[in-house]
Short mmCIF file of C-alpha atoms in Angstrom, two decimals:
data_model
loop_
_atom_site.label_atom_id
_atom_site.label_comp_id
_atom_site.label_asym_id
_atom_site.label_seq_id
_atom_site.Cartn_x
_atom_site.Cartn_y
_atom_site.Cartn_z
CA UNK A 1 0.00 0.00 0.00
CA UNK A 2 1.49 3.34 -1.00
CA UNK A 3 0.89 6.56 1.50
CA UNK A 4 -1.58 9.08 0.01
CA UNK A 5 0.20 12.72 0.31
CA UNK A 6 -1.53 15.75 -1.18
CA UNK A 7 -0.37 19.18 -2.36
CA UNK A 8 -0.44 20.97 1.10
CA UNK A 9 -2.77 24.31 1.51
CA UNK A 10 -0.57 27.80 0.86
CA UNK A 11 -1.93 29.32 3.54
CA UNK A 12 -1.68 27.06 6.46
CA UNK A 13 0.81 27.45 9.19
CA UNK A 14 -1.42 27.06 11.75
CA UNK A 15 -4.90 25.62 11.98
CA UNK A 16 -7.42 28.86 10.89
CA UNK A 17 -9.96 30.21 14.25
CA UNK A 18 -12.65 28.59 11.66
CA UNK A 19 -11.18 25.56 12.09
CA UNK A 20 -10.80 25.41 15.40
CA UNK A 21 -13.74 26.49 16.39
CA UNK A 22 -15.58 23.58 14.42
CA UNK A 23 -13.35 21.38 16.02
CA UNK A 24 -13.93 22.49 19.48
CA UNK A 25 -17.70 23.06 19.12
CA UNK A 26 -17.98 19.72 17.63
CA UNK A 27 -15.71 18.43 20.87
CA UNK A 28 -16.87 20.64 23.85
CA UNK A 29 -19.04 17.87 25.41
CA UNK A 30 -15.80 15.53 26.06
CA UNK A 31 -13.60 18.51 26.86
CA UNK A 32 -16.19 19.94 29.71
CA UNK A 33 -16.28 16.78 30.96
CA UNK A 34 -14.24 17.97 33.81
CA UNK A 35 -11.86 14.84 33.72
CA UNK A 36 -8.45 16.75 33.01
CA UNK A 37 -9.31 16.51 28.84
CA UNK A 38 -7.57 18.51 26.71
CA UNK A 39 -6.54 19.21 23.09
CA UNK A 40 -3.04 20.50 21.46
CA UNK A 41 -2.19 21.23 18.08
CA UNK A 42 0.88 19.71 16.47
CA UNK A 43 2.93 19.65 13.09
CA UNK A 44 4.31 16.35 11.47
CA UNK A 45 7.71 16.22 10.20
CA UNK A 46 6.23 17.40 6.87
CA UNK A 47 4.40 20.45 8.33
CA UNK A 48 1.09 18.76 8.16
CA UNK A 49 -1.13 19.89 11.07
CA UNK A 50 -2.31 17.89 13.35
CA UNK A 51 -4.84 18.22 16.54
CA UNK A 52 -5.10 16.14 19.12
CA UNK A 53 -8.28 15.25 21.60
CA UNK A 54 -6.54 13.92 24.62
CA UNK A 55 -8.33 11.69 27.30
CA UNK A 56 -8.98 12.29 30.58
CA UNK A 57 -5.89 12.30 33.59
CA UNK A 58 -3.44 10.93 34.44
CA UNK A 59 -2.67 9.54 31.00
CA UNK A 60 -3.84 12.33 28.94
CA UNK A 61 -3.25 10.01 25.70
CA UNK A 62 -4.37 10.69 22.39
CA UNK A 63 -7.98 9.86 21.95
CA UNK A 64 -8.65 11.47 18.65
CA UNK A 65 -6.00 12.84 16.44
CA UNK A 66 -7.84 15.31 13.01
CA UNK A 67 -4.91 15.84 10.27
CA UNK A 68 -4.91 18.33 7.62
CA UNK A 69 -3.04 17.18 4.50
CA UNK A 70 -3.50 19.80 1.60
CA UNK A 71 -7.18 20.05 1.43
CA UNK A 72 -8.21 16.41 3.05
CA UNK A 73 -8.80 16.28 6.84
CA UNK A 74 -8.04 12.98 8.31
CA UNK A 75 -9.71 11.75 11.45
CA UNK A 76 -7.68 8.79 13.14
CA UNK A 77 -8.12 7.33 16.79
CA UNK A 78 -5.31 7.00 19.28
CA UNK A 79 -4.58 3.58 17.99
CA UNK A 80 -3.86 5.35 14.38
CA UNK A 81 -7.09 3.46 13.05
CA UNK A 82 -8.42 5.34 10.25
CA UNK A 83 -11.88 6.68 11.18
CA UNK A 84 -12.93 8.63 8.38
CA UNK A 85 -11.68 11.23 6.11
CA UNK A 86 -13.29 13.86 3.69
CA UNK A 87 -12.61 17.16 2.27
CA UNK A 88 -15.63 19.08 4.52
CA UNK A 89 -14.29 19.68 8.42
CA UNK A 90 -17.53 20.36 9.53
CA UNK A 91 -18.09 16.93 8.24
CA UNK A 92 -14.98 15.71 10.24
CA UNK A 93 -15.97 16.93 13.14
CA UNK A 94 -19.00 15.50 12.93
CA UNK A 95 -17.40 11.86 13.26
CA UNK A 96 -14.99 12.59 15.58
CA UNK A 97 -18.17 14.10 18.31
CA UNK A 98 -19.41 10.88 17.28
CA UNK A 99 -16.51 8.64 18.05
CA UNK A 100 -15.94 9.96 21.64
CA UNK A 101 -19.45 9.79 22.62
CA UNK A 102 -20.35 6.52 21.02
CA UNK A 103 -21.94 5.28 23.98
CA UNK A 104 -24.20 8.11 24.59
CA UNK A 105 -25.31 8.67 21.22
CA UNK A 106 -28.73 7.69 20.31
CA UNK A 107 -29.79 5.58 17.05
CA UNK A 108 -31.69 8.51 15.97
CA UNK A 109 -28.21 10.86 15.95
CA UNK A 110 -26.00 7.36 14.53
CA UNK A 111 -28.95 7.63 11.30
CA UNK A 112 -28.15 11.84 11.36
CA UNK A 113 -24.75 11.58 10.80
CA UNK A 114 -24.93 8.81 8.20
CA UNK A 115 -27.38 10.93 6.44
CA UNK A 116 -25.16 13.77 6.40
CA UNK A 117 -22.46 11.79 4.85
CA UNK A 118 -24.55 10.41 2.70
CA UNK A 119 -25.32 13.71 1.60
CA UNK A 120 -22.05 15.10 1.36
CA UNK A 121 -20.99 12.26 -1.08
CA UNK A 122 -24.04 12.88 -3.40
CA UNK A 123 -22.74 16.29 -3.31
CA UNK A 124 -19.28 15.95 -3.86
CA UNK A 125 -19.65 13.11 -6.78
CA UNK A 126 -22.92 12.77 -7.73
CA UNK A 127 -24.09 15.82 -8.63
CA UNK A 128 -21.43 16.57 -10.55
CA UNK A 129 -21.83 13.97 -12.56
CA UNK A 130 -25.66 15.09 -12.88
CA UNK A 131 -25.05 18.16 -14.11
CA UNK A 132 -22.91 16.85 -16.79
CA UNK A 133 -25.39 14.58 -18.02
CA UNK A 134 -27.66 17.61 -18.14
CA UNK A 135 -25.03 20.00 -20.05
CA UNK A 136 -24.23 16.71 -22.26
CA UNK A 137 -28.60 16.11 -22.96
CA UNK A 138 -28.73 20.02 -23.40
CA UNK A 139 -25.63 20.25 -26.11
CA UNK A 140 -27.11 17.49 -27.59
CA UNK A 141 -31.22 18.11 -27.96
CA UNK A 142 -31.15 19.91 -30.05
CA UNK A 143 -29.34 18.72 -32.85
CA UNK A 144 -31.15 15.04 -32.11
CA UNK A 145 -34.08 17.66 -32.73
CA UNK A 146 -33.18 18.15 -36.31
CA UNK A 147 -33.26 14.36 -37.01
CA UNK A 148 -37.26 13.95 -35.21
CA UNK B 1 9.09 15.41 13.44
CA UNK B 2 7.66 19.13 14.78
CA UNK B 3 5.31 20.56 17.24
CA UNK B 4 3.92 23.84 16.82
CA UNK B 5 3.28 26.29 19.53
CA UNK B 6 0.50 26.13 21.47
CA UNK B 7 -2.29 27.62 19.48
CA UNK B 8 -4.75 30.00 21.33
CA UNK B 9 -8.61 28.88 20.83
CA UNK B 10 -10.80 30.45 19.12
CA UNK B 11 -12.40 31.46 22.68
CA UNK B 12 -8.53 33.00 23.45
CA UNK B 13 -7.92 30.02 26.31
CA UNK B 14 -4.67 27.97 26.14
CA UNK B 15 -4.21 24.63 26.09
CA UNK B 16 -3.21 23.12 29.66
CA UNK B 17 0.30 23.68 30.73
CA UNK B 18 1.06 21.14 33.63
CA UNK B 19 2.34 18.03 31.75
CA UNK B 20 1.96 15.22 33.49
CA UNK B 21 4.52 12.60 33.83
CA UNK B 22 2.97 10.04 31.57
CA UNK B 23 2.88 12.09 28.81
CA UNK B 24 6.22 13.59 29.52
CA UNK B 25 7.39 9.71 28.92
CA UNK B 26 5.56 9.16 26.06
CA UNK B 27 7.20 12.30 24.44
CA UNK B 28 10.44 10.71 25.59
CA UNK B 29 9.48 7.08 23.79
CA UNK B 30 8.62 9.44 21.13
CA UNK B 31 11.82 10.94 20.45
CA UNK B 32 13.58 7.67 20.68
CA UNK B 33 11.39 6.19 17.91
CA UNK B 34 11.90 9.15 16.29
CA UNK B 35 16.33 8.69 16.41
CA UNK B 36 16.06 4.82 15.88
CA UNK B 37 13.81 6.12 12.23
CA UNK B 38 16.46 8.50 11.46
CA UNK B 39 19.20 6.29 12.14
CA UNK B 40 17.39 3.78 9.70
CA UNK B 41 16.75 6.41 7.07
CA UNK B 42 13.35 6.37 6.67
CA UNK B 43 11.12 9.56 6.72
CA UNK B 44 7.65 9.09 8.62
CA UNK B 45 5.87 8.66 4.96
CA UNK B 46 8.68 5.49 4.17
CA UNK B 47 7.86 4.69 7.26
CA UNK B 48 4.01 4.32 7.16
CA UNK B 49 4.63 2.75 3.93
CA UNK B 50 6.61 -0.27 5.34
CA UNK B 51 3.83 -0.75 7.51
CA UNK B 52 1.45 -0.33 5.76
CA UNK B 53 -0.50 2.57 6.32
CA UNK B 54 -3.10 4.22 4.22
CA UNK B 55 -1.13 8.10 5.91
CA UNK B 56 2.05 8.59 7.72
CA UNK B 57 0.18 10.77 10.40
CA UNK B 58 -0.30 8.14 13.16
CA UNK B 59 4.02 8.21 13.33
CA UNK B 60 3.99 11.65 13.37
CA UNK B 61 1.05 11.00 16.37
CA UNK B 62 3.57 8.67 18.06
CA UNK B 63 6.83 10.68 18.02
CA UNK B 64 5.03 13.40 18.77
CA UNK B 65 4.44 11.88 22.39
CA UNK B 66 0.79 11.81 21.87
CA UNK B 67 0.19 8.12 21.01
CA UNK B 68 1.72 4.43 21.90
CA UNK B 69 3.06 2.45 19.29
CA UNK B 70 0.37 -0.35 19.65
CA UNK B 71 1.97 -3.73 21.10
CA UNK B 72 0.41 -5.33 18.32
CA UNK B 73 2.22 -3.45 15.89
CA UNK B 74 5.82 -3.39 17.74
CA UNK B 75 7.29 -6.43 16.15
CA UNK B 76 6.58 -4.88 12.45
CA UNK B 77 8.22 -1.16 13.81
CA UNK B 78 10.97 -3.30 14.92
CA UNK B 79 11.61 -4.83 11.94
CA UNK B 80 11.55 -1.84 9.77
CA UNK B 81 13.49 -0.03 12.04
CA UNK B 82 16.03 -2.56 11.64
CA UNK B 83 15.72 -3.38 15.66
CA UNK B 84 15.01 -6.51 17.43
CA UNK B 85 11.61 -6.82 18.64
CA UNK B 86 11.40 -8.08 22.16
CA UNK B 87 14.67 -5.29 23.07
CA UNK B 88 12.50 -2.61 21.19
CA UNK B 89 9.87 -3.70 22.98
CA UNK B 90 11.60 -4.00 26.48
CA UNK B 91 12.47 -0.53 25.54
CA UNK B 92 8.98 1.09 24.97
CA UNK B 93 7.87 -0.27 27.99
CA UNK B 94 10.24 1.61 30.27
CA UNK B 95 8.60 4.60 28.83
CA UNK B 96 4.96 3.42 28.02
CA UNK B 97 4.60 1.41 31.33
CA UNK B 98 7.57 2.06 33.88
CA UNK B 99 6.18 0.44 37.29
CA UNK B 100 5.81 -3.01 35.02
CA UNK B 101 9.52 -2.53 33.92
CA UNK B 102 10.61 -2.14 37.18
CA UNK B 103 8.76 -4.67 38.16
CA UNK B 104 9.97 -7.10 35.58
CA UNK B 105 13.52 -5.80 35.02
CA UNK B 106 14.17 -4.77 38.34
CA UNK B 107 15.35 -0.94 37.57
CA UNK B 108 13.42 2.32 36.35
CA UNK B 109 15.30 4.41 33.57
#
């Protein structure tokens, strides 16, 4: 298997206050917890960015761990298992609420977020594809016209 | 392997700045792997490669001192760092767990 690297973002040094915030708003029920949880940003030795959910004291190891590589965000646990990945951080974030409050989380919320990924997909590949089809029909009618 | 400063939140606050000892060993564990890949001349991406990973990040998680490398996964680090496994292992755990290498070897670091 080959490692996936991507053309990194121009403007990223640091993570953005957009993305932060989505991260932390997505996050703040496991940080307020109250438990000694925390989060810190880090770099990898290719200056990919990298923020990290820790768990609760004394350990304070890496529960979550959200990557930015070029324009893909990259949600692994603390065991480096892939958990999902996707261009949209809101997205992202989404998951990772999801993955540290599995046990809490109702059916009802488990069917919400698979909707929204389902929806984000149709977006992203679909409906590209549907508007081509449309420009493609359009180009097409009406010379097929002339021939009816 | 970096770390970038601590970045403010959006909400101004800081991340914590007690580290406890724990993590202070993991960071420790983390610049060891980090020497022992350098010494083997592998970059994190050759790295993940050997071992299989769909992204490097999760060795950039580790040497960073945020993660373990998982005991299931030691013997294949091992051999792509060109180290033996049970001494790599033996090693890890003086950071990773110290009270069970004392209590098994006899001596902390």
């Amino acid at each position: 298997m080959s490692v996936l690297t991507f053309e990194r973002k121009q403007d990223g040094e640091l993570w953005s206050e957009t993305e932060l915030h989505t991260l932390l708003t997505a996050l703040n029920a496991a940080l307020g917890s109250g438990d000694g949880r925390g989060w810190e940003t880090g770099m990898t030795e290719k200056g990919d960015l990298q923020f990290y959910l820790l768990g609760p004291l004394p350990d304070q190891a890496c529960q979550l761990c959200v990557s930015r590589i070029g324009r893909r965000y990259i949600l692994e646990d603390g065991a480096g298992r892939l958990l999902f990945e996707h261009q949209s951080l809101p997205l992202v974030a989404l998951h990772a609420k999801a993955a540290v409050s599995s046990r809490r989380w109702s059916l009802v919320a488990r069917i919400a977020l698979l909707w929204c990924t389902v929806r984000h997909t149709i977006h992203d590949k679909v409906e590209p594809l549907l508007i081509e089809s449309e420009e493609i029909f359009l180009h097409l009618a009406p010379k097929l016209a002339v021939f009816a | 392997m970096k770390r970038a400063k601590p970045q403010e939140g959006p909400d101004g606050t800081l991340q914590r700045t007690a580290v406890p000892e724990a993590r202070q060993l993991r960071k420790q564990a983390g610049d060891w792997l980090k020497q022992r890949r350098a010494d083997a001349g592998l970059s994190q991406v050759a790295l993940a490669e050997r071992l299989g990973m769909k992204y490097y990040t999760f060795i950039s998680q580790v040497e960073n001192g945020f993660s373990r490398v998982p005991t299931e996964a030691m013997e294949a680090w091992a051999i792509q760092l060109g180290l033996e496994p049970s001494e790599f292992a033996k090693h890890l755990l003086l950071y990773y767990e110290p009270e069970l290498y004392r209590l098994l070897f006899g001596k902390k670091k």
